Amino acid sequence: MSSSRPDTGGGGSPWWQAAPFALVFVLFLVIPIALVLMVSFWRATEYELIPDFTIASYLDVFEGCSNLDELCTTFKTYLSTLKFCLLVWAITLALGFAIAFFLAFHVRTAGMQTALFIVCTVPFWTSNVIRMISWVPLLGRNGLVNQGLAAMGVVDKPLDWLLFSDFSVVLAFVHLYTLFMIVPIFNSMMRIDRSLLEAARDAGASGWQVLMHVVVPLSRTGILIGSIFVITIVMGDFVTIGVMGGQQIASVGKVIQVQTSYLQFPAAAANAVILLAVVLMFIWGLTRAVDIRRSCDANIHRSPLMRDTRRSAGFWALAGLFGLFVLFLYGPMIAIFVLSFQGPEGGLVFPMRGASLHWFVKLAEGIGVVDIWAAFRRSLMLGTVVMVLTVILSLMAGLAFRRKLRGGGVLFYLTVASLIMPSIIVSLGIGLQFRLLDSAVKMVLTALEQPEWLETYGTSMGLFTSALGAQLTWTLPFGLLIMFAVFNRFDPAYEEAARDLGASRWQTFRHVVLPMIGPSVVGVGMFGFTLSWDEIARSSQAIGDVNTLPLELQGLTTTVTTPVIYALGTATTVVSFAVILATLAAMAAFRRRGARARQP
């Protein structure tokens, strides 16, 4: 979405490039959401869905809500969800703004800025479930916090509310999703012209006045985008609340997940429609204050870093906060990595009992009836396919958007909708879509009198059908946004020079464009693989009879009570770090090739 739109696609329509990308969202977002709305007005028995228009499911959802003396279950559930949503939003906003402000305005060199930013983002590439259970050694009844408080005489008995409580749920949300605030706010702050700050100081403004009247207004876009991310994720969450709440805390996402597991699809669909309406109201209110499309279209301009050699008191306060934030991110993970190397007598909390590879050996032998290595292979295969498709489709769509793509605005907002859509709704819709497809196939086979085919037919849901589509609705928006950023910075003069020298369109792309954007394309691949590797919510209702590693890991959190689960967490994190290192190596190779492509 660059201001320069070179003709990179020949005489054909750019829709040929964007069509595969658009098709994914039509098949796995638009149709599933429409089915959720439709099924919410159906009836169901224990065995089948009946397409008979009724509002019974909505009446059941609001049953008892006409009684003003006591809140009904639905209102209580939504109030509980909104409580978590507002608490997490307020904390992540304050923390994310402070961290972004420190990185943008107090770090003097671009290299150090990049390094500290990477330090904040690395945990994002590791398993969310592992990051949740990593709090057990610290917050458990016999965890480090309770041990420390007892040793200092602060408490007489362990604090039970530290884990499997509202407190632990909010803590986990902040731990997992503060990055979604930091990144857009940091990006907005890096676009602020530093001369505006200097002018405000020269006019006599205090540091607080500069912050409130210059920095905050100019960071509004990042604040609102981060707010949309956090609010929509928390509103539809059921995994974090389930794991960190000990399966005892109600939320709207959890209600939908439970109803789906009991095959109560009309009731689940009705709750999903209501949740979607509430989320859309939040988004509508927030987006009235900012144009997301314009923010993504704008060329990214990073203002020069401030070179003031003086260190204010604010710097040291923010530097201390940043250090605590890094400890907050990495401390729990380090705890389970250490505890995974305990001896046979080791437990889930400190002190560490011996040192060995015992729990890794147990992991290699298997965890009960769960074939963890089969799940590992499934996740690896699915992640690889998602990575390849994310790279290809995002790159093609990015090239299409460089041209005059008719209907590009609709496709852009559809992509953004997929990114901020509560995952449980997408998962439910895709699950309904493939269940209805199965019913249609069985009806056809019955009509064709093919009993053998009918007997052998299982389901169309699977790893590389419904689960693949569900995960692509999560990875492709990130890929396209990265492509926007890449092509906004790309100078089309290099392409024009290559064509002036007689290069064909394919030669120009292969030998000029691709080497120069290669590092970012590799980054898209890393996004695709790692997001797939850790994905739970969108796959949960859409994967069928098999499970990926994150889904198996989620189930193990309630059944495994030995450090073998820490060993599994360490192993999966090693895979994530290996992907990151391989990505960095590939990006470095592309940068060298791109530098050669720029040479005359």
mmCIF file of N, CA and C in Angstrom, residues 182-296:
data_model
loop_
_atom_site.group_PDB
_atom_site.id
_atom_site.type_symbol
_atom_site.label_atom_id
_atom_site.label_comp_id
_atom_site.label_asym_id
_atom_site.label_seq_id
_atom_site.Cartn_x
_atom_site.Cartn_y
_atom_site.Cartn_z
ATOM 1 N N ILE A 182 2.516 -3.235 23.725
ATOM 2 C CA ILE A 182 3.825 -2.623 23.517
ATOM 3 C C ILE A 182 4.088 -2.348 22.043
ATOM 4 N N VAL A 183 3.842 -3.340 21.192
ATOM 5 C CA VAL A 183 4.236 -3.225 19.786
ATOM 6 C C VAL A 183 3.538 -2.068 19.072
ATOM 7 N N PRO A 184 2.203 -1.954 19.080
ATOM 8 C CA PRO A 184 1.594 -0.824 18.358
ATOM 9 C C PRO A 184 1.899 0.530 18.984
ATOM 10 N N ILE A 185 2.006 0.600 20.320
ATOM 11 C CA ILE A 185 2.322 1.885 20.955
ATOM 12 C C ILE A 185 3.750 2.292 20.623
ATOM 13 N N PHE A 186 4.675 1.345 20.667
ATOM 14 C CA PHE A 186 6.067 1.623 20.312
ATOM 15 C C PHE A 186 6.162 2.101 18.868
ATOM 16 N N ASN A 187 5.430 1.448 17.975
ATOM 17 C CA ASN A 187 5.455 1.843 16.568
ATOM 18 C C ASN A 187 4.937 3.269 16.397
ATOM 19 N N SER A 188 3.874 3.636 17.113
ATOM 20 C CA SER A 188 3.350 5.001 17.033
ATOM 21 C C SER A 188 4.351 6.011 17.579
ATOM 22 N N MET A 189 4.993 5.665 18.683
ATOM 23 C CA MET A 189 5.955 6.585 19.286
ATOM 24 C C MET A 189 7.182 6.802 18.396
ATOM 25 N N MET A 190 7.573 5.769 17.644
ATOM 26 C CA MET A 190 8.738 5.916 16.778
ATOM 27 C C MET A 190 8.445 6.829 15.589
ATOM 28 N N ARG A 191 7.183 7.110 15.317
ATOM 29 C CA ARG A 191 6.822 8.019 14.228
ATOM 30 C C ARG A 191 6.755 9.477 14.687
ATOM 31 N N ILE A 192 6.824 9.722 15.993
ATOM 32 C CA ILE A 192 6.712 11.087 16.517
ATOM 33 C C ILE A 192 7.988 11.864 16.195
ATOM 34 N N ASP A 193 7.818 13.021 15.605
ATOM 35 C CA ASP A 193 8.939 13.899 15.291
ATOM 36 C C ASP A 193 9.521 14.444 16.601
ATOM 37 N N ARG A 194 10.782 14.110 16.865
ATOM 38 C CA ARG A 194 11.409 14.534 18.128
ATOM 39 C C ARG A 194 11.499 16.044 18.271
ATOM 40 N N SER A 195 11.461 16.751 17.151
ATOM 41 C CA SER A 195 11.524 18.219 17.242
ATOM 42 C C SER A 195 10.293 18.786 17.938
ATOM 43 N N LEU A 196 9.171 18.066 17.883
ATOM 44 C CA LEU A 196 7.965 18.518 18.578
ATOM 45 C C LEU A 196 8.178 18.507 20.079
ATOM 46 N N LEU A 197 8.881 17.490 20.578
ATOM 47 C CA LEU A 197 9.179 17.422 22.008
ATOM 48 C C LEU A 197 10.105 18.551 22.423
ATOM 49 N N GLU A 198 11.112 18.792 21.585
ATOM 50 C CA GLU A 198 12.048 19.872 21.898
ATOM 51 C C GLU A 198 11.342 21.224 21.881
ATOM 52 N N ALA A 199 10.432 21.403 20.921
ATOM 53 C CA ALA A 199 9.699 22.676 20.841
ATOM 54 C C ALA A 199 8.833 22.870 22.073
ATOM 55 N N ALA A 200 8.202 21.804 22.551
ATOM 56 C CA ALA A 200 7.359 21.906 23.738
ATOM 57 C C ALA A 200 8.201 22.261 24.961
ATOM 58 N N ARG A 201 9.384 21.655 25.075
ATOM 59 C CA ARG A 201 10.266 21.986 26.218
ATOM 60 C C ARG A 201 10.757 23.429 26.121
ATOM 61 N N ASP A 202 11.102 23.850 24.890
ATOM 62 C CA ASP A 202 11.570 25.231 24.719
ATOM 63 C C ASP A 202 10.484 26.235 25.068
ATOM 64 N N ALA A 203 9.215 25.808 24.910
ATOM 65 C CA ALA A 203 8.087 26.690 25.243
ATOM 66 C C ALA A 203 7.769 26.676 26.729
ATOM 67 N N GLY A 204 8.537 25.928 27.504
ATOM 68 C CA GLY A 204 8.373 25.919 28.955
ATOM 69 C C GLY A 204 7.549 24.778 29.506
ATOM 70 N N ALA A 205 7.197 23.811 28.666
ATOM 71 C CA ALA A 205 6.395 22.679 29.144
ATOM 72 C C ALA A 205 7.233 21.768 30.026
ATOM 73 N N SER A 206 6.627 21.265 31.081
ATOM 74 C CA SER A 206 7.307 20.308 31.944
ATOM 75 C C SER A 206 7.300 18.930 31.276
ATOM 76 N N GLY A 207 8.051 18.010 31.848
ATOM 77 C CA GLY A 207 8.076 16.660 31.296
ATOM 78 C C GLY A 207 6.702 16.022 31.283
ATOM 79 N N TRP A 208 5.937 16.242 32.351
ATOM 80 C CA TRP A 208 4.585 15.687 32.424
ATOM 81 C C TRP A 208 3.679 16.313 31.361
ATOM 82 N N GLN A 209 3.806 17.607 31.147
ATOM 83 C CA GLN A 209 2.995 18.276 30.137
ATOM 84 C C GLN A 209 3.349 17.798 28.731
ATOM 85 N N VAL A 210 4.643 17.595 28.481
ATOM 86 C CA VAL A 210 5.068 17.064 27.176
ATOM 87 C C VAL A 210 4.451 15.676 26.955
ATOM 88 N N LEU A 211 4.480 14.879 28.007
ATOM 89 C CA LEU A 211 3.924 13.527 27.902
ATOM 90 C C LEU A 211 2.431 13.566 27.598
ATOM 91 N N MET A 212 1.686 14.351 28.368
ATOM 92 C CA MET A 212 0.233 14.338 28.260
ATOM 93 C C MET A 212 -0.285 15.088 27.040
ATOM 94 N N HIS A 213 0.408 16.138 26.603
ATOM 95 C CA HIS A 213 -0.109 16.989 25.532
ATOM 96 C C HIS A 213 0.565 16.761 24.183
ATOM 97 N N VAL A 214 1.656 15.998 24.160
ATOM 98 C CA VAL A 214 2.341 15.714 22.892
ATOM 99 C C VAL A 214 2.415 14.206 22.632
ATOM 100 N N VAL A 215 3.032 13.481 23.566
ATOM 101 C CA VAL A 215 3.287 12.059 23.326
ATOM 102 C C VAL A 215 1.998 11.248 23.301
ATOM 103 N N VAL A 216 1.156 11.419 24.317
ATOM 104 C CA VAL A 216 -0.070 10.614 24.392
ATOM 105 C C VAL A 216 -0.985 10.861 23.197
ATOM 106 N N PRO A 217 -1.278 12.118 22.819
ATOM 107 C CA PRO A 217 -2.144 12.313 21.635
ATOM 108 C C PRO A 217 -1.559 11.710 20.363
ATOM 109 N N LEU A 218 -0.242 11.817 20.180
ATOM 110 C CA LEU A 218 0.376 11.297 18.966
ATOM 111 C C LEU A 218 0.557 9.778 19.013
ATOM 112 N N SER A 219 0.365 9.187 20.175
ATOM 113 C CA SER A 219 0.441 7.725 20.311
ATOM 114 C C SER A 219 -0.945 7.096 20.327
ATOM 115 N N ARG A 220 -1.964 7.904 20.069
ATOM 116 C CA ARG A 220 -3.354 7.438 20.186
ATOM 117 C C ARG A 220 -3.632 6.230 19.310
ATOM 118 N N THR A 221 -3.119 6.233 18.084
ATOM 119 C CA THR A 221 -3.377 5.111 17.181
ATOM 120 C C THR A 221 -2.871 3.809 17.769
ATOM 121 N N GLY A 222 -1.632 3.816 18.256
ATOM 122 C CA GLY A 222 -1.067 2.613 18.853
ATOM 123 C C GLY A 222 -1.829 2.167 20.090
ATOM 124 N N ILE A 223 -2.245 3.127 20.902
ATOM 125 C CA ILE A 223 -3.012 2.805 22.116
ATOM 126 C C ILE A 223 -4.323 2.123 21.751
ATOM 127 N N LEU A 224 -5.016 2.652 20.757
ATOM 128 C CA LEU A 224 -6.313 2.089 20.391
ATOM 129 C C LEU A 224 -6.172 0.730 19.720
ATOM 130 N N ILE A 225 -5.163 0.561 18.868
ATOM 131 C CA ILE A 225 -4.951 -0.742 18.235
ATOM 132 C C ILE A 225 -4.592 -1.783 19.285
ATOM 133 N N GLY A 226 -3.704 -1.427 20.216
ATOM 134 C CA GLY A 226 -3.364 -2.343 21.301
ATOM 135 C C GLY A 226 -4.574 -2.677 22.160
ATOM 136 N N SER A 227 -5.413 -1.687 22.410
ATOM 137 C CA SER A 227 -6.619 -1.914 23.208
ATOM 138 C C SER A 227 -7.564 -2.882 22.518
ATOM 139 N N ILE A 228 -7.716 -2.735 21.203
ATOM 140 C CA ILE A 228 -8.585 -3.649 20.453
ATOM 141 C C ILE A 228 -8.069 -5.078 20.555
ATOM 142 N N PHE A 229 -6.764 -5.255 20.392
ATOM 143 C CA PHE A 229 -6.175 -6.585 20.504
ATOM 144 C C PHE A 229 -6.473 -7.204 21.865
ATOM 145 N N VAL A 230 -6.136 -6.482 22.922
ATOM 146 C CA VAL A 230 -6.256 -7.036 24.271
ATOM 147 C C VAL A 230 -7.712 -7.317 24.622
ATOM 148 N N ILE A 231 -8.594 -6.376 24.336
ATOM 149 C CA ILE A 231 -10.003 -6.545 24.703
ATOM 150 C C ILE A 231 -10.623 -7.734 23.983
ATOM 151 N N THR A 232 -10.380 -7.852 22.675
ATOM 152 C CA THR A 232 -10.997 -8.949 21.925
ATOM 153 C C THR A 232 -10.425 -10.301 22.323
ATOM 154 N N ILE A 233 -9.139 -10.363 22.614
ATOM 155 C CA ILE A 233 -8.538 -11.640 23.019
ATOM 156 C C ILE A 233 -9.099 -12.087 24.364
ATOM 157 N N VAL A 234 -9.161 -11.168 25.317
ATOM 158 C CA VAL A 234 -9.630 -11.531 26.657
ATOM 159 C C VAL A 234 -11.118 -11.856 26.639
ATOM 160 N N MET A 235 -11.905 -11.131 25.866
ATOM 161 C CA MET A 235 -13.345 -11.372 25.835
ATOM 162 C C MET A 235 -13.680 -12.791 25.385
ATOM 163 N N GLY A 236 -12.927 -13.322 24.429
ATOM 164 C CA GLY A 236 -13.230 -14.649 23.911
ATOM 165 C C GLY A 236 -12.387 -15.760 24.493
ATOM 166 N N ASP A 237 -11.548 -15.455 25.463
ATOM 167 C CA ASP A 237 -10.624 -16.472 25.992
ATOM 168 C C ASP A 237 -11.349 -17.539 26.814
ATOM 169 N N PHE A 238 -10.896 -18.762 26.664
ATOM 170 C CA PHE A 238 -11.344 -19.844 27.540
ATOM 171 C C PHE A 238 -10.184 -20.707 28.010
ATOM 172 N N VAL A 239 -9.044 -20.615 27.327
ATOM 173 C CA VAL A 239 -7.886 -21.438 27.690
ATOM 174 C C VAL A 239 -7.221 -20.902 28.957
ATOM 175 N N THR A 240 -6.882 -19.618 28.965
ATOM 176 C CA THR A 240 -6.193 -19.028 30.119
ATOM 177 C C THR A 240 -7.066 -19.101 31.367
ATOM 178 N N ILE A 241 -8.336 -18.759 31.227
ATOM 179 C CA ILE A 241 -9.240 -18.804 32.381
ATOM 180 C C ILE A 241 -9.397 -20.235 32.882
ATOM 181 N N GLY A 242 -9.415 -21.196 31.962
ATOM 182 C CA GLY A 242 -9.537 -22.589 32.371
ATOM 183 C C GLY A 242 -8.319 -23.085 33.114
ATOM 184 N N VAL A 243 -7.127 -22.829 32.556
ATOM 185 C CA VAL A 243 -5.883 -23.333 33.164
ATOM 186 C C VAL A 243 -5.563 -22.591 34.451
ATOM 187 N N MET A 244 -5.595 -21.255 34.423
ATOM 188 C CA MET A 244 -5.185 -20.463 35.581
ATOM 189 C C MET A 244 -6.310 -20.295 36.597
ATOM 190 N N GLY A 245 -7.533 -20.562 36.199
ATOM 191 C CA GLY A 245 -8.650 -20.486 37.139
ATOM 192 C C GLY A 245 -9.019 -21.830 37.719
ATOM 193 N N GLY A 246 -8.249 -22.864 37.379
ATOM 194 C CA GLY A 246 -8.542 -24.186 37.908
ATOM 195 C C GLY A 246 -9.872 -24.739 37.440
ATOM 196 N N GLN A 247 -10.312 -24.323 36.228
ATOM 197 C CA GLN A 247 -11.589 -24.757 35.657
ATOM 198 C C GLN A 247 -12.783 -24.389 36.554
ATOM 199 N N GLN A 248 -12.638 -23.348 37.374
ATOM 200 C CA GLN A 248 -13.684 -22.985 38.323
ATOM 201 C C GLN A 248 -14.274 -21.595 38.075
ATOM 202 N N ILE A 249 -13.699 -20.833 37.140
ATOM 203 C CA ILE A 249 -14.128 -19.456 36.921
ATOM 204 C C ILE A 249 -14.892 -19.376 35.608
ATOM 205 N N ALA A 250 -16.025 -18.701 35.652
ATOM 206 C CA ALA A 250 -16.883 -18.601 34.467
ATOM 207 C C ALA A 250 -16.413 -17.481 33.551
ATOM 208 N N SER A 251 -16.567 -17.724 32.254
ATOM 209 C CA SER A 251 -16.351 -16.698 31.244
ATOM 210 C C SER A 251 -17.215 -17.059 30.047
ATOM 211 N N VAL A 252 -17.464 -16.092 29.193
ATOM 212 C CA VAL A 252 -18.309 -16.349 28.035
ATOM 213 C C VAL A 252 -17.661 -17.385 27.119
ATOM 214 N N GLY A 253 -16.357 -17.226 26.866
ATOM 215 C CA GLY A 253 -15.650 -18.185 26.028
ATOM 216 C C GLY A 253 -15.698 -19.591 26.589
ATOM 217 N N LYS A 254 -15.597 -19.709 27.903
ATOM 218 C CA LYS A 254 -15.652 -21.025 28.550
ATOM 219 C C LYS A 254 -17.039 -21.635 28.402
ATOM 220 N N VAL A 255 -18.073 -20.834 28.522
ATOM 221 C CA VAL A 255 -19.440 -21.330 28.346
ATOM 222 C C VAL A 255 -19.626 -21.897 26.935
ATOM 223 N N ILE A 256 -19.154 -21.159 25.922
ATOM 224 C CA ILE A 256 -19.281 -21.619 24.538
ATOM 225 C C ILE A 256 -18.509 -22.921 24.336
ATOM 226 N N GLN A 257 -17.313 -22.996 24.907
ATOM 227 C CA GLN A 257 -16.488 -24.201 24.756
ATOM 228 C C GLN A 257 -17.156 -25.412 25.405
ATOM 229 N N VAL A 258 -17.731 -25.236 26.578
ATOM 230 C CA VAL A 258 -18.397 -26.347 27.268
ATOM 231 C C VAL A 258 -19.643 -26.778 26.515
ATOM 232 N N GLN A 259 -20.440 -25.815 26.052
ATOM 233 C CA GLN A 259 -21.647 -26.164 25.301
ATOM 234 C C GLN A 259 -21.293 -26.911 24.020
ATOM 235 N N THR A 260 -20.223 -26.520 23.357
ATOM 236 C CA THR A 260 -19.805 -27.214 22.143
ATOM 237 C C THR A 260 -19.363 -28.634 22.451
ATOM 238 N N SER A 261 -18.647 -28.812 23.562
ATOM 239 C CA SER A 261 -18.192 -30.152 23.927
ATOM 240 C C SER A 261 -19.349 -31.093 24.224
ATOM 241 N N TYR A 262 -20.488 -30.547 24.645
ATOM 242 C CA TYR A 262 -21.686 -31.345 24.888
ATOM 243 C C TYR A 262 -22.626 -31.355 23.680
ATOM 244 N N LEU A 263 -22.118 -30.896 22.524
ATOM 245 C CA LEU A 263 -22.874 -30.895 21.260
ATOM 246 C C LEU A 263 -24.133 -30.040 21.318
ATOM 247 N N GLN A 264 -24.134 -29.023 22.179
ATOM 248 C CA GLN A 264 -25.256 -28.089 22.267
ATOM 249 C C GLN A 264 -24.988 -26.905 21.324
ATOM 250 N N PHE A 265 -24.983 -27.197 20.017
ATOM 251 C CA PHE A 265 -24.521 -26.224 19.039
ATOM 252 C C PHE A 265 -25.414 -24.996 18.923
ATOM 253 N N PRO A 266 -26.745 -25.105 18.916
ATOM 254 C CA PRO A 266 -27.553 -23.879 18.857
ATOM 255 C C PRO A 266 -27.319 -22.966 20.063
ATOM 256 N N ALA A 267 -27.201 -23.540 21.245
ATOM 257 C CA ALA A 267 -26.947 -22.727 22.444
ATOM 258 C C ALA A 267 -25.574 -22.074 22.358
ATOM 259 N N ALA A 268 -24.560 -22.847 21.922
ATOM 260 C CA ALA A 268 -23.213 -22.286 21.770
ATOM 261 C C ALA A 268 -23.206 -21.188 20.723
ATOM 262 N N ALA A 269 -23.932 -21.392 19.622
ATOM 263 C CA ALA A 269 -23.988 -20.389 18.563
ATOM 264 C C ALA A 269 -24.677 -19.117 19.044
ATOM 265 N N ALA A 270 -25.755 -19.258 19.820
ATOM 266 C CA ALA A 270 -26.448 -18.077 20.349
ATOM 267 C C ALA A 270 -25.521 -17.275 21.258
ATOM 268 N N ASN A 271 -24.799 -17.964 22.138
ATOM 269 C CA ASN A 271 -23.836 -17.258 22.994
ATOM 270 C C ASN A 271 -22.736 -16.609 22.170
ATOM 271 N N ALA A 272 -22.311 -17.286 21.094
ATOM 272 C CA ALA A 272 -21.266 -16.719 20.238
ATOM 273 C C ALA A 272 -21.744 -15.453 19.540
ATOM 274 N N VAL A 273 -22.999 -15.443 19.090
ATOM 275 C CA VAL A 273 -23.555 -14.252 18.424
ATOM 276 C C VAL A 273 -23.632 -13.084 19.408
ATOM 277 N N ILE A 274 -24.050 -13.363 20.613
ATOM 278 C CA ILE A 274 -24.129 -12.303 21.632
ATOM 279 C C ILE A 274 -22.740 -11.767 21.952
ATOM 280 N N LEU A 275 -21.779 -12.686 22.120
ATOM 281 C CA LEU A 275 -20.396 -12.264 22.376
ATOM 282 C C LEU A 275 -19.875 -11.418 21.226
ATOM 283 N N LEU A 276 -20.131 -11.854 20.002
ATOM 284 C CA LEU A 276 -19.667 -11.101 18.836
ATOM 285 C C LEU A 276 -20.275 -9.705 18.818
ATOM 286 N N ALA A 277 -21.556 -9.586 19.170
ATOM 287 C CA ALA A 277 -22.206 -8.276 19.198
ATOM 288 C C ALA A 277 -21.547 -7.363 20.235
ATOM 289 N N VAL A 278 -21.234 -7.911 21.403
ATOM 290 C CA VAL A 278 -20.582 -7.114 22.446
ATOM 291 C C VAL A 278 -19.192 -6.669 21.999
ATOM 292 N N VAL A 279 -18.432 -7.590 21.407
ATOM 293 C CA VAL A 279 -17.080 -7.256 20.940
ATOM 294 C C VAL A 279 -17.144 -6.196 19.850
ATOM 295 N N LEU A 280 -18.078 -6.327 18.919
ATOM 296 C CA LEU A 280 -18.200 -5.350 17.841
ATOM 297 C C LEU A 280 -18.570 -3.968 18.382
ATOM 298 N N MET A 281 -19.341 -3.920 19.444
ATOM 299 C CA MET A 281 -19.662 -2.626 20.058
ATOM 300 C C MET A 281 -18.397 -1.965 20.597
ATOM 301 N N PHE A 282 -17.548 -2.764 21.277
ATOM 302 C CA PHE A 282 -16.278 -2.226 21.765
ATOM 303 C C PHE A 282 -15.430 -1.709 20.603
ATOM 304 N N ILE A 283 -15.306 -2.525 19.562
ATOM 305 C CA ILE A 283 -14.462 -2.155 18.429
ATOM 306 C C ILE A 283 -15.015 -0.920 17.726
ATOM 307 N N TRP A 284 -16.337 -0.865 17.568
ATOM 308 C CA TRP A 284 -16.948 0.302 16.927
ATOM 309 C C TRP A 284 -16.629 1.572 17.703
ATOM 310 N N GLY A 285 -16.730 1.481 19.018
ATOM 311 C CA GLY A 285 -16.435 2.650 19.833
ATOM 312 C C GLY A 285 -14.981 3.080 19.726
ATOM 313 N N LEU A 286 -14.074 2.118 19.689
ATOM 314 C CA LEU A 286 -12.653 2.444 19.624
ATOM 315 C C LEU A 286 -12.245 2.952 18.245
ATOM 316 N N THR A 287 -12.758 2.317 17.198
ATOM 317 C CA THR A 287 -12.331 2.687 15.854
ATOM 318 C C THR A 287 -12.913 4.013 15.388
ATOM 319 N N ARG A 288 -13.894 4.544 16.098
ATOM 320 C CA ARG A 288 -14.386 5.884 15.762
ATOM 321 C C ARG A 288 -13.316 6.937 15.999
ATOM 322 N N ALA A 289 -12.327 6.589 16.823
ATOM 323 C CA ALA A 289 -11.287 7.556 17.154
ATOM 324 C C ALA A 289 -10.029 7.397 16.300
ATOM 325 N N VAL A 290 -9.967 6.336 15.463
ATOM 326 C CA VAL A 290 -8.761 6.125 14.661
ATOM 327 C C VAL A 290 -9.141 5.358 13.399
ATOM 328 N N ASP A 291 -8.471 5.680 12.298
ATOM 329 C CA ASP A 291 -8.668 4.979 11.029
ATOM 330 C C ASP A 291 -7.564 3.931 10.903
ATOM 331 N N ILE A 292 -7.906 2.660 11.160
ATOM 332 C CA ILE A 292 -6.897 1.599 11.129
ATOM 333 C C ILE A 292 -6.320 1.450 9.734
ATOM 334 N N ARG A 293 -7.156 1.544 8.708
ATOM 335 C CA ARG A 293 -6.674 1.390 7.337
ATOM 336 C C ARG A 293 -5.629 2.446 7.027
ATOM 337 N N ARG A 294 -5.897 3.670 7.417
ATOM 338 C CA ARG A 294 -4.954 4.745 7.133
ATOM 339 C C ARG A 294 -3.656 4.546 7.905
ATOM 340 N N SER A 295 -3.752 4.021 9.116
ATOM 341 C CA SER A 295 -2.560 3.779 9.924
ATOM 342 C C SER A 295 -1.667 2.738 9.283
ATOM 343 N N CYS A 296 -2.280 1.703 8.694
ATOM 344 C CA CYS A 296 -1.501 0.652 8.044
ATOM 345 C C CYS A 296 -0.967 1.114 6.695
#
